[in-house]
Structure formats: C-alpha cells, structure tokens
mmCIF file of C-alpha atoms in Angstrom:
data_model
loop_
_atom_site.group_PDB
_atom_site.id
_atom_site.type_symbol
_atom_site.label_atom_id
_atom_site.label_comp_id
_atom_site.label_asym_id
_atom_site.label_seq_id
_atom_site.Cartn_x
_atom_site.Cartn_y
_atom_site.Cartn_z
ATOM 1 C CA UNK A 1 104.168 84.729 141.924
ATOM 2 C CA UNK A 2 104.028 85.020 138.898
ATOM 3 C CA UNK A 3 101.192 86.876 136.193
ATOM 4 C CA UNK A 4 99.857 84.850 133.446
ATOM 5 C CA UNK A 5 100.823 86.739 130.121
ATOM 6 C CA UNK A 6 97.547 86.654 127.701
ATOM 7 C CA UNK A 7 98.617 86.041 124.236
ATOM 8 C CA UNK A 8 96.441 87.673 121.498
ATOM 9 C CA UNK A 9 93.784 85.259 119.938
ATOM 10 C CA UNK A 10 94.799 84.453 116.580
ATOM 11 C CA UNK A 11 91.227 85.155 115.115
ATOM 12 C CA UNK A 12 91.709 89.121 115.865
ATOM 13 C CA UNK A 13 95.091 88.574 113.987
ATOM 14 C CA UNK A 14 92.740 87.389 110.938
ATOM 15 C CA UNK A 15 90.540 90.247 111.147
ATOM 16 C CA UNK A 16 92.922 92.751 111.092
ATOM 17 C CA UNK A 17 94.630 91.005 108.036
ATOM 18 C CA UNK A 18 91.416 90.941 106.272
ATOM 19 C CA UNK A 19 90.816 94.600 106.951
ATOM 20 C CA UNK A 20 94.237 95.716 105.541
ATOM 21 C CA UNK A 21 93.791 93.468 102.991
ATOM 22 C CA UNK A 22 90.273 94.760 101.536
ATOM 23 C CA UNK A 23 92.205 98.593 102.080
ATOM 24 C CA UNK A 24 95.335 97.248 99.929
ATOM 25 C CA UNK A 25 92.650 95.902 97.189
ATOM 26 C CA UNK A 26 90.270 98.839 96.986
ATOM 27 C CA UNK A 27 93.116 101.481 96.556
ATOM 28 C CA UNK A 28 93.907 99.427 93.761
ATOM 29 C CA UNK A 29 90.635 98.570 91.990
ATOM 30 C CA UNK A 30 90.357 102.767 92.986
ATOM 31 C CA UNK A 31 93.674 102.941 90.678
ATOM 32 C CA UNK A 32 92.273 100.457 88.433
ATOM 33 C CA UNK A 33 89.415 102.481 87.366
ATOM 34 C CA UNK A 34 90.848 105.693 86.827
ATOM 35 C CA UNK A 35 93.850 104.299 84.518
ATOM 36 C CA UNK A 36 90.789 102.348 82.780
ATOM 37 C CA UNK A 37 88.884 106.239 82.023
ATOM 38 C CA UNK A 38 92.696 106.989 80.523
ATOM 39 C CA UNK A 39 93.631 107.057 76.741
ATOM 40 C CA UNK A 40 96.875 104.879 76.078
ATOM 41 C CA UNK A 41 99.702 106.321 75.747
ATOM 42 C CA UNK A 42 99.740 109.743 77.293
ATOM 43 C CA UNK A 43 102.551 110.736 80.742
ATOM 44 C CA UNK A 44 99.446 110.654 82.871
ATOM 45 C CA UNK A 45 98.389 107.393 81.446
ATOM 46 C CA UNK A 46 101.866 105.773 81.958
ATOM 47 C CA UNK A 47 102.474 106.890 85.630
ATOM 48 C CA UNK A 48 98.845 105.812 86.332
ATOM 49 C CA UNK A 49 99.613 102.211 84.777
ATOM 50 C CA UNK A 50 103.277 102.317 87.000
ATOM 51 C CA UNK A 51 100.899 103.265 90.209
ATOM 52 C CA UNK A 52 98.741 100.422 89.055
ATOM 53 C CA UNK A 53 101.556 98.092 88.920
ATOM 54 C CA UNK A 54 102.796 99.313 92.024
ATOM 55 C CA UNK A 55 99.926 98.540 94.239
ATOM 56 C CA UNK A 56 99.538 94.908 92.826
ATOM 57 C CA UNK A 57 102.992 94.005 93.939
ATOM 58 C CA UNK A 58 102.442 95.725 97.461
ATOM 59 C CA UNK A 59 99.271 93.522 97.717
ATOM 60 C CA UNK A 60 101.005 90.245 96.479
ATOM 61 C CA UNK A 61 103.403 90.990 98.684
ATOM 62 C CA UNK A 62 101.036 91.285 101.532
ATOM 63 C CA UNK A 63 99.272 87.960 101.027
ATOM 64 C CA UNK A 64 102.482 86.001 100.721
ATOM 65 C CA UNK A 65 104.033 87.452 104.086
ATOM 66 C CA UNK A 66 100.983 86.209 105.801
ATOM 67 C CA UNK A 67 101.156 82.935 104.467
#
C-alpha cells in the first residue's frame, strides 16, 4: 500500500518569503543609510551608491519571482 506524501502547507511557504524578504530589505535600508552619511562624489561614495543599486534590483527581483 501505498504512503500518503504530505505536501508542505503553503502558509509556511509565506513565512519564509516574508522572512527573506524583511533580510533582502534591511541589508538595503543598512546600505541606504551609510551611502546617505557619504559626501557625493567620492570612489567610496560611488561603489556604495552601485551596492545600493545592487540590492534594490536583487529585492525587485525577489518579489516578482514570487508573484
């Protein structure tokens, strides 16, 4: 005979979405802040503005794949 297979409950699918989501958006506001305490137009201020950009798109990204 054979075993029922469980499949996973879609609600802990949410949660964990919403968990990596919140992680994805803090390391950015994180980012945010620190290219913020930056004067304009110095290396450090550029590669902190690319990082910036960078972790938008990964979290755009994120929330269209789920939907």
């Amino acid at each position: 005979m054979r075993k029922n297979i469980r499949k996973p409950s879609k609600k802990n699918n949410k949660n964990a979405f919403e968990e990596r989501f919140k992680i994805i958006v803090d390391d950015y506001h994180k980012a945010k802040e620190l290219l913020d305490s930056l004067s304009a137009g110095t290396d450090e201020y550029e590669q902190q503005k690319k990082k910036c950009h960078q972790l938008f798109s990964h979290a755009e990204r994120y929330l269209n794949s789920a939907t």
